[in-house]
C-alpha positions as a printed Julia matrix, in Angstrom:
260×3 Matrix{Float64}:
   0.0     0.01    0.0
   1.34    3.49   -0.78
   2.46    5.77    2.03
  -0.8     7.4     3.15
  -1.4     9.17    6.46
  -3.81    7.67    8.98
  -6.07   10.69    8.64
  -6.32   10.18    4.88
  -7.09    6.48    5.33
  -9.89    7.32    7.78
 -11.35    9.89    5.38
 -11.19    7.39    2.5
 -13.0     4.8     4.6
 -15.73    7.32    5.5
 -16.05    8.2     1.8
 -16.41    4.5     1.01
 -19.14    4.19    3.66
 -21.13    7.13    2.27
 -20.58    6.0    -1.34
 -21.88    2.52   -0.5
 -25.07    4.0     0.97
 -25.69    6.3    -2.01
 -24.96    3.59   -4.54
 -27.3     1.12   -2.86
 -30.21    3.57   -2.76
 -30.07    4.91   -6.3
 -26.61    4.46   -7.84
 -23.94    7.1    -8.33
 -21.63    6.18   -5.44
 -18.66    6.51   -7.76
 -19.27   10.27   -7.85
 -17.92   10.33   -4.29
 -15.62    7.33   -4.1
 -13.45    7.86   -7.22
 -12.72   11.58   -6.59
 -11.86   10.71   -2.97
  -9.31    8.17   -4.17
  -7.87   10.54   -6.76
  -7.4    13.17   -4.05
  -6.27   10.81   -1.28
  -3.63    8.79   -3.08
  -0.1    10.27   -3.17
   0.74   12.49   -6.11
   2.31   10.55   -8.9
   0.1     7.5    -8.35
  -1.18    6.37  -11.78
  -4.86    7.16  -12.33
  -5.41    3.52  -13.26
  -4.62    2.54   -9.66
  -7.43    4.82   -8.42
  -9.82    3.35  -11.0
  -8.84   -0.24  -10.18
  -9.03    0.28   -6.43
 -12.39    2.0    -6.87
 -13.77   -1.08   -8.65
 -12.35   -3.44   -6.01
 -14.09   -1.45   -3.28
 -17.34   -0.85   -5.15
 -17.95   -4.47   -6.11
 -18.05   -5.49   -2.44
 -20.63   -2.87   -1.48
 -22.64   -3.53   -4.63
 -22.72   -7.27   -3.95
 -23.8    -6.72   -0.35
 -26.58   -4.4    -1.47
 -27.65   -6.85   -4.2
 -27.89   -9.73   -1.7
 -29.85   -7.58    0.76
 -32.29   -6.5    -1.95
 -32.66  -10.01   -3.37
 -33.76  -11.33    0.01
 -36.52   -8.77    0.53
 -37.45   -7.2    -2.81
 -39.28   -8.91   -5.71
 -36.21   -9.04   -7.98
 -36.13  -11.13  -11.15
 -32.52  -12.29  -10.74
 -32.44  -14.16  -14.06
 -33.46  -11.07  -16.03
 -31.04   -8.9   -14.04
 -28.13  -11.23  -14.82
 -29.01  -11.3   -18.54
 -29.01   -7.49  -18.61
 -25.78   -7.51  -16.62
 -24.01   -9.78  -19.1
 -25.15   -7.53  -21.95
 -23.87   -4.51  -20.0
 -20.53   -6.26  -19.53
 -20.23   -6.71  -23.28
 -21.34   -3.11  -23.87
 -18.82   -1.68  -21.42
 -16.02   -3.62  -23.11
 -17.01   -2.04  -26.42
 -17.23    1.4   -24.86
 -13.78    1.05  -23.33
 -12.42    0.04  -26.75
 -13.83    3.18  -28.43
 -12.89    5.45  -25.52
  -9.24    5.33  -26.51
  -9.96    7.15  -29.76
 -12.81    9.47  -28.74
 -12.92   12.66  -26.73
 -15.52   12.34  -23.98
 -15.49   16.12  -23.61
 -17.83   16.29  -26.61
 -20.3    13.95  -24.93
 -20.44   15.58  -21.49
 -22.68   18.56  -22.46
 -25.08   16.14  -24.15
 -25.18   13.98  -21.04
 -25.88   17.05  -18.88
 -28.85   18.01  -21.07
 -30.2    14.45  -20.89
 -29.86   14.41  -17.1
 -31.64   17.74  -16.71
 -34.44   16.45  -18.94
 -34.64   13.34  -16.79
 -34.8    15.44  -13.63
 -37.6    17.56  -15.08
 -39.48   14.41  -16.08
 -39.2    12.93  -12.56
 -40.23   16.22  -10.95
 -43.28   16.77  -13.15
 -44.31   13.11  -13.12
 -44.63   12.38   -9.39
 -46.1     8.94  -10.11
 -42.96    7.8   -11.99
 -41.59    4.71  -10.3
 -44.16    4.66   -7.51
 -46.5     1.96   -8.81
 -45.42   -1.7    -8.43
 -45.11   -3.82  -11.54
 -48.48   -5.2   -12.64
 -46.97   -8.56  -13.62
 -43.9   -10.27  -15.1
 -42.12   -8.36  -17.84
 -42.92   -9.45  -21.38
 -40.3   -10.94  -23.69
 -40.25   -7.7   -25.72
 -39.71   -5.61  -22.59
 -36.85   -7.84  -21.47
 -35.16   -7.77  -24.87
 -35.5    -3.97  -24.99
 -33.99   -3.72  -21.5
 -31.1    -5.98  -22.52
 -30.45   -3.8   -25.57
 -30.88   -0.33  -24.05
 -30.13   -0.75  -20.34
 -27.6    -3.53  -20.93
 -25.66   -2.87  -24.09
 -26.46    0.87  -24.32
 -25.73    1.94  -20.74
 -22.91   -0.61  -20.54
 -21.33    1.07  -23.56
 -21.71    4.45  -21.82
 -20.07    3.01  -18.7
 -17.01    1.94  -20.69
 -16.88    5.18  -22.68
 -17.59    7.8   -19.99
 -18.74    6.2   -16.73
 -20.16    8.67  -14.18
 -23.79    8.08  -13.22
 -24.1     4.61  -14.75
 -25.99    3.27  -11.73
 -28.43    6.16  -11.82
 -29.05    5.71  -15.54
 -29.69    2.01  -14.92
 -32.3     2.74  -12.26
 -34.11    5.19  -14.55
 -33.95    2.86  -17.57
 -35.14   -0.2   -15.68
 -38.0     1.76  -14.13
 -39.14    2.98  -17.54
 -38.52   -0.15  -19.62
 -39.67   -2.86  -17.23
 -42.29   -0.72  -15.43
 -40.66   -1.34  -12.04
 -41.02    0.78   -8.95
 -37.86    2.66   -7.99
 -36.94    0.31   -5.13
 -37.15   -2.81   -7.34
 -35.28   -0.97  -10.11
 -32.5    -0.09   -7.65
 -32.33   -3.74   -6.57
 -32.14   -4.95  -10.18
 -29.5    -2.32  -11.01
 -27.25   -3.63   -8.21
 -27.16   -7.1    -9.8
 -26.37   -5.56  -13.2
 -23.61   -3.47  -11.56
 -22.1    -6.61  -10.03
 -21.61   -8.01  -13.54
 -20.04   -4.86  -14.98
 -17.84   -4.26  -11.92
 -16.56   -7.84  -12.08
 -15.47   -7.44  -15.7
 -13.74   -4.11  -15.04
 -12.05   -5.41  -11.86
 -10.7    -8.46  -13.71
  -9.11   -6.16  -16.28
  -7.55   -3.85  -13.7
  -6.31   -6.79  -11.61
  -4.69   -8.33  -14.69
  -2.94   -5.0   -15.28
  -1.75   -4.87  -11.64
  -3.65   -1.61  -11.07
  -5.39   -2.49   -7.78
  -4.09   -1.4    -4.37
  -5.43   -4.51   -2.6
  -4.59   -3.6     1.03
  -6.26   -0.22    0.83
  -9.14   -1.66   -1.18
  -9.77   -4.39    1.43
  -9.97   -1.86    4.23
 -12.25    0.52    2.35
 -14.39   -2.38    1.11
 -15.45   -3.2     4.69
 -16.92    0.28    5.04
 -18.4     0.24    1.55
 -20.11   -3.08    2.33
 -21.61   -1.65    5.52
 -22.82    1.41    3.62
 -24.25   -0.68    0.8
 -26.2    -3.0     3.08
 -27.47   -0.11    5.2
 -28.49    1.8     2.07
 -30.45   -1.19    0.77
 -32.23   -1.57    4.11
 -33.01    2.18    4.09
 -34.49    2.08    0.6
 -36.58   -0.98    1.43
 -37.85    0.61    4.65
 -38.46    4.15    3.37
 -39.93    3.2    -0.02
 -40.1     4.8    -3.44
 -40.78    8.35   -2.25
 -37.47    8.45   -0.4
 -35.6     6.88   -3.32
 -37.13    9.52   -5.61
 -35.68   12.35   -3.49
 -32.23   10.74   -3.41
 -32.44   10.11   -7.15
 -33.05   13.8    -7.91
 -30.24   14.81   -5.54
 -27.78   12.47   -7.27
 -28.89   13.6   -10.74
 -28.23   17.27   -9.92
 -24.92   16.34   -8.25
 -23.9    14.47  -11.4
 -24.79   17.46  -13.61
 -22.74   19.75  -11.33
 -19.81   17.31  -11.42
 -19.85   17.05  -15.22
 -20.16   20.84  -15.56
 -17.17   21.32  -13.26
 -15.05   18.87  -15.27
 -16.15   20.42  -18.58
 -15.73   24.13  -17.89
 -13.83   24.68  -14.61
 -11.31   21.92  -13.86
C-alpha cells in the first residue's frame, strides 16, 4: 500500500461508507468514491490505480446491497443477470472506443439528458411509484437488454459517471418497475459490470489490494445499510435521493467540462 497518512485512510473509509449507501439507494456512489481516491492517493500514483481500487471497493458494497435486496425485494434475478451480461459486453465495447474518442464532446449532451430526466421525474410524481403489474414481457426484457444492458454498458465503458443512476431510470421505464425494485435490479447488473472491469484492472496490476480491502469493509456496511434504508423508506425516499444524485452528477460534469 502506498504511504498514506492515517487521517487520509480514515477519510477514505468514511467516503467508502457514504458512497456505498448512495450507490445502494439509487446508484452514483462513484461520484464520491473515485474523486476521494484521486485526491487521497499520493501524487504521482497512476490514475489507473485509483480506477482499479475504486472497482475493487465498489464491487463489495454492490454485492452486499444486491444480496440484501434479493432477500426482501421482488427481484427477477435471471433477467437482471441477462441485462448484466449484456452490459458487460457493452462496457467492453465502450472502453475500446474510448481510446480514440474525446468524452469532452459527450459531457454537455449527457448534462442536457440528465436535466431532462430530472424535469421528467419532478413533473411526473407517479414515476416509479406503482409496483409492476406482472412479469415483464419478452419484448420488454429484450428492450432492456439492448438499451439498459448494451447501451448503458457502452456508456459506462466510454464515460462512466452516473451509470448506476441511468440504470435505475432505464429499468424503471422499460420494465415498469417501482424505484426500489429498479434499484435492486440495477445492483445485480452493476455486479456483472464491476466484475469485468475489476478483472481487467487486476490483470494490469492496477489495484491497491490492502487499501481496497480496508475501504471495502466500510463500503459493504454502507451498501447493506443503504439497501435496508431504501426498502424501509420506499419509493418516495428513493425519488428524493435520485433527484439529488442527478443534480450532483450534472454539477460534477459541468465542473469537469468548464472549470477543472
